[in-house]
């Protein structure tokens, strides 16, 4: 998957893509408001999920479910856990 990163992205983690195997398993979307998943509750986004490794204001950050990649801060997946 790193092959497509290109030179300019060499130092940034690859973004998770919605058609990645793990993303499909977890019903990940880069824009939470676009999901049709029945588990989704309005207001849930990666940046307020307990598993998000970026800061709340970051556009993207790591996620425990996607090692070595970044998820969108405004993304969402079906394993969302509200940050305590
Ligand atoms: Fe986003 Fe949380 Fe799902 Fe990771 S577990 S992709 S941070 S909603």
Short mmCIF file of N, CA and C and ligand atoms in Angstrom, two decimals:
data_model
loop_
_atom_site.label_atom_id
_atom_site.label_comp_id
_atom_site.label_asym_id
_atom_site.label_seq_id
_atom_site.Cartn_x
_atom_site.Cartn_y
_atom_site.Cartn_z
N UNK A 1 0.83 -1.20 0.00
CA UNK A 1 0.00 0.00 0.00
C UNK A 1 0.86 1.25 0.00
N UNK A 2 2.06 1.20 0.52
CA UNK A 2 2.92 2.36 0.54
C UNK A 2 3.42 2.75 -0.84
N UNK A 3 3.29 1.88 -1.79
CA UNK A 3 3.79 2.11 -3.13
C UNK A 3 3.17 3.34 -3.76
N UNK A 4 1.92 3.59 -3.47
CA UNK A 4 1.21 4.70 -4.09
C UNK A 4 1.47 6.04 -3.40
N UNK A 5 2.23 6.04 -2.32
CA UNK A 5 2.38 7.26 -1.53
C UNK A 5 3.06 8.40 -2.27
N UNK A 6 4.03 8.08 -3.11
CA UNK A 6 4.71 9.13 -3.85
C UNK A 6 5.73 9.84 -2.98
N UNK A 7 6.58 10.61 -3.62
CA UNK A 7 7.69 11.24 -2.90
C UNK A 7 7.23 12.27 -1.89
N UNK A 8 6.22 13.04 -2.23
CA UNK A 8 5.81 14.11 -1.33
C UNK A 8 5.22 13.56 -0.04
N UNK A 9 4.72 12.33 -0.08
CA UNK A 9 4.09 11.75 1.11
C UNK A 9 5.04 10.81 1.84
N UNK A 10 6.30 10.83 1.47
CA UNK A 10 7.24 9.85 2.00
C UNK A 10 7.34 9.88 3.53
N UNK A 11 7.12 11.05 4.12
CA UNK A 11 7.31 11.15 5.56
C UNK A 11 6.00 11.15 6.33
N UNK A 12 4.90 11.09 5.63
CA UNK A 12 3.61 11.05 6.31
C UNK A 12 3.05 9.62 6.23
N UNK A 13 2.31 9.25 7.25
CA UNK A 13 1.67 7.93 7.20
C UNK A 13 0.63 7.93 6.10
N UNK A 14 0.47 6.79 5.45
CA UNK A 14 -0.59 6.65 4.45
C UNK A 14 -1.95 6.80 5.10
N UNK A 15 -2.86 7.41 4.37
CA UNK A 15 -4.23 7.48 4.85
C UNK A 15 -4.92 6.14 4.60
N UNK A 16 -5.74 5.75 5.53
CA UNK A 16 -6.58 4.58 5.32
C UNK A 16 -7.54 4.90 4.17
N UNK A 17 -7.70 3.95 3.27
CA UNK A 17 -8.67 4.12 2.19
C UNK A 17 -9.89 3.25 2.49
N UNK A 18 -11.05 3.75 2.07
CA UNK A 18 -12.28 3.04 2.39
C UNK A 18 -12.34 1.64 1.79
N UNK A 19 -11.57 1.40 0.72
CA UNK A 19 -11.61 0.07 0.13
C UNK A 19 -10.47 -0.84 0.61
N UNK A 20 -9.70 -0.38 1.60
CA UNK A 20 -8.74 -1.28 2.24
C UNK A 20 -9.51 -2.40 2.95
N UNK A 21 -8.89 -3.58 3.02
CA UNK A 21 -9.57 -4.72 3.65
C UNK A 21 -10.04 -4.41 5.08
N UNK A 22 -9.12 -3.85 5.88
CA UNK A 22 -9.48 -3.57 7.28
C UNK A 22 -10.56 -2.49 7.35
N UNK A 23 -10.50 -1.52 6.46
CA UNK A 23 -11.50 -0.46 6.44
C UNK A 23 -12.88 -1.03 6.12
N UNK A 24 -12.91 -1.96 5.17
CA UNK A 24 -14.19 -2.59 4.82
C UNK A 24 -14.74 -3.38 5.99
N UNK A 25 -13.84 -4.11 6.68
CA UNK A 25 -14.29 -4.91 7.84
C UNK A 25 -14.93 -4.04 8.90
N UNK A 26 -14.37 -2.84 9.09
CA UNK A 26 -14.85 -1.96 10.15
C UNK A 26 -15.80 -0.88 9.64
N UNK A 27 -16.15 -0.95 8.37
CA UNK A 27 -17.07 0.02 7.76
C UNK A 27 -16.56 1.45 7.92
N UNK A 28 -15.22 1.61 7.76
CA UNK A 28 -14.62 2.93 7.88
C UNK A 28 -15.02 3.84 6.73
N UNK A 29 -15.33 5.07 7.05
CA UNK A 29 -15.55 6.11 6.04
C UNK A 29 -14.71 7.33 6.42
N UNK A 30 -14.21 8.04 5.41
CA UNK A 30 -13.37 9.21 5.66
C UNK A 30 -14.21 10.41 6.10
N UNK A 31 -15.50 10.36 5.83
CA UNK A 31 -16.42 11.42 6.24
C UNK A 31 -17.57 10.78 6.99
N UNK A 32 -17.57 10.95 8.31
CA UNK A 32 -18.55 10.27 9.16
C UNK A 32 -19.99 10.52 8.70
N UNK A 33 -20.25 11.71 8.20
CA UNK A 33 -21.63 12.06 7.85
C UNK A 33 -22.13 11.28 6.63
N UNK A 34 -21.21 10.61 5.93
CA UNK A 34 -21.59 9.88 4.72
C UNK A 34 -21.92 8.41 5.00
N UNK A 35 -21.69 7.95 6.23
CA UNK A 35 -21.93 6.54 6.49
C UNK A 35 -23.42 6.22 6.51
N UNK A 36 -23.73 5.00 6.07
CA UNK A 36 -25.11 4.51 6.16
C UNK A 36 -25.21 3.44 7.25
N UNK A 37 -24.11 3.26 8.01
CA UNK A 37 -24.06 2.21 9.01
C UNK A 37 -25.05 2.52 10.15
N UNK A 38 -25.79 1.51 10.56
CA UNK A 38 -26.83 1.73 11.56
C UNK A 38 -26.27 1.99 12.96
N UNK A 39 -24.98 1.69 13.17
CA UNK A 39 -24.37 1.95 14.48
C UNK A 39 -24.01 3.43 14.66
N UNK A 40 -23.95 4.15 13.56
CA UNK A 40 -23.50 5.54 13.62
C UNK A 40 -24.50 6.41 14.35
N UNK A 41 -23.97 7.26 15.23
CA UNK A 41 -24.77 8.26 15.91
C UNK A 41 -24.16 9.62 15.57
N UNK A 42 -24.99 10.56 15.16
CA UNK A 42 -24.51 11.88 14.76
C UNK A 42 -23.59 12.47 15.82
N UNK A 43 -22.50 13.04 15.38
CA UNK A 43 -21.53 13.64 16.29
C UNK A 43 -20.31 12.76 16.52
N UNK A 44 -20.44 11.47 16.22
CA UNK A 44 -19.29 10.58 16.37
C UNK A 44 -18.31 10.80 15.21
N UNK A 45 -17.06 11.04 15.55
CA UNK A 45 -15.99 11.15 14.55
C UNK A 45 -14.72 10.57 15.17
N UNK A 46 -13.80 10.20 14.31
CA UNK A 46 -12.52 9.65 14.79
C UNK A 46 -11.87 10.57 15.84
N UNK A 47 -11.94 11.88 15.60
CA UNK A 47 -11.22 12.79 16.49
C UNK A 47 -11.81 12.86 17.89
N UNK A 48 -13.00 12.29 18.10
CA UNK A 48 -13.49 12.18 19.49
C UNK A 48 -13.70 10.73 19.89
N UNK A 49 -12.98 9.84 19.23
CA UNK A 49 -13.01 8.40 19.54
C UNK A 49 -11.83 8.07 20.47
N UNK A 50 -12.06 7.17 21.38
CA UNK A 50 -11.02 6.79 22.35
C UNK A 50 -9.81 6.15 21.69
N UNK A 51 -9.99 5.61 20.49
CA UNK A 51 -8.89 4.91 19.83
C UNK A 51 -8.07 5.82 18.92
N UNK A 52 -8.49 7.07 18.77
CA UNK A 52 -7.77 8.03 17.93
C UNK A 52 -6.49 8.45 18.62
N UNK A 53 -5.39 8.45 17.86
CA UNK A 53 -4.08 8.75 18.45
C UNK A 53 -3.61 10.16 18.12
N UNK A 54 -4.37 10.88 17.30
CA UNK A 54 -4.03 12.27 17.04
C UNK A 54 -4.64 13.16 18.12
N UNK A 55 -4.38 14.46 17.99
CA UNK A 55 -5.04 15.41 18.88
C UNK A 55 -6.41 15.72 18.29
N UNK A 56 -7.32 16.17 19.13
CA UNK A 56 -8.69 16.40 18.69
C UNK A 56 -8.77 17.32 17.47
N UNK A 57 -7.86 18.27 17.37
CA UNK A 57 -7.90 19.24 16.27
C UNK A 57 -7.16 18.77 15.02
N UNK A 58 -6.47 17.65 15.09
CA UNK A 58 -5.69 17.17 13.94
C UNK A 58 -6.62 16.68 12.82
N UNK A 59 -6.22 16.97 11.57
CA UNK A 59 -7.01 16.54 10.42
C UNK A 59 -6.96 15.03 10.24
N UNK A 60 -5.88 14.42 10.72
CA UNK A 60 -5.73 12.97 10.60
C UNK A 60 -4.82 12.49 11.72
N UNK A 61 -4.95 11.23 12.05
CA UNK A 61 -4.10 10.68 13.10
C UNK A 61 -4.17 9.17 13.11
N UNK A 62 -3.35 8.57 13.92
CA UNK A 62 -3.33 7.12 14.01
C UNK A 62 -4.57 6.58 14.69
N UNK A 63 -4.80 5.31 14.49
CA UNK A 63 -5.90 4.61 15.15
C UNK A 63 -5.40 3.22 15.51
N UNK A 64 -5.75 2.76 16.68
CA UNK A 64 -5.29 1.45 17.15
C UNK A 64 -5.71 0.33 16.20
N UNK A 65 -6.77 0.52 15.46
CA UNK A 65 -7.26 -0.53 14.55
C UNK A 65 -6.59 -0.49 13.18
N UNK A 66 -5.83 0.58 12.92
CA UNK A 66 -5.16 0.71 11.62
C UNK A 66 -3.68 1.03 11.81
N UNK A 67 -2.91 0.04 12.28
CA UNK A 67 -1.50 0.28 12.60
C UNK A 67 -0.74 0.82 11.39
N UNK A 68 0.06 1.86 11.62
CA UNK A 68 0.92 2.41 10.58
C UNK A 68 0.22 3.31 9.58
N UNK A 69 -1.07 3.55 9.77
CA UNK A 69 -1.81 4.41 8.86
C UNK A 69 -2.52 5.50 9.65
N UNK A 70 -3.05 6.44 8.89
CA UNK A 70 -3.82 7.51 9.52
C UNK A 70 -5.27 7.46 9.08
N UNK A 71 -6.14 7.76 10.00
CA UNK A 71 -7.56 7.90 9.67
C UNK A 71 -7.90 9.39 9.70
N UNK A 72 -8.94 9.77 9.01
CA UNK A 72 -9.35 11.17 8.98
C UNK A 72 -9.99 11.55 10.31
N UNK A 73 -9.66 12.74 10.81
CA UNK A 73 -10.26 13.20 12.06
C UNK A 73 -11.78 13.24 11.98
N UNK A 74 -12.30 13.52 10.80
CA UNK A 74 -13.76 13.55 10.63
C UNK A 74 -14.30 12.23 10.07
N UNK A 75 -13.45 11.20 10.11
CA UNK A 75 -13.89 9.87 9.69
C UNK A 75 -14.67 9.15 10.77
N UNK A 76 -14.97 7.90 10.51
CA UNK A 76 -15.74 7.09 11.47
C UNK A 76 -15.62 5.63 11.08
N UNK A 77 -15.75 4.74 12.07
CA UNK A 77 -15.89 3.31 11.76
C UNK A 77 -16.79 2.68 12.81
N UNK A 78 -17.19 1.43 12.54
CA UNK A 78 -18.17 0.75 13.39
C UNK A 78 -17.60 0.33 14.73
N UNK A 79 -16.28 0.50 14.94
CA UNK A 79 -15.68 0.21 16.24
C UNK A 79 -15.49 1.46 17.09
N UNK A 80 -16.15 2.52 16.69
CA UNK A 80 -16.07 3.78 17.43
C UNK A 80 -16.34 3.56 18.93
N UNK A 81 -15.49 4.17 19.76
CA UNK A 81 -15.70 4.16 21.21
C UNK A 81 -15.60 5.59 21.69
N UNK A 82 -16.62 6.05 22.33
CA UNK A 82 -16.62 7.44 22.80
C UNK A 82 -15.47 7.67 23.77
N UNK A 83 -14.73 8.75 23.56
CA UNK A 83 -13.63 9.11 24.44
C UNK A 83 -14.19 9.46 25.81
N UNK A 84 -13.60 8.89 26.86
CA UNK A 84 -14.11 9.11 28.20
C UNK A 84 -13.86 10.54 28.65
FE1 LIG B 1 -11.95 6.23 13.85
FE2 LIG B 1 -12.27 5.24 16.28
FE3 LIG B 1 -12.86 3.75 14.15
FE4 LIG B 1 -10.34 4.31 14.73
S1 LIG B 1 -11.75 3.09 15.99
S2 LIG B 1 -11.30 4.43 12.70
S3 LIG B 1 -10.47 6.39 15.55
S4 LIG B 1 -13.90 5.64 14.82
#
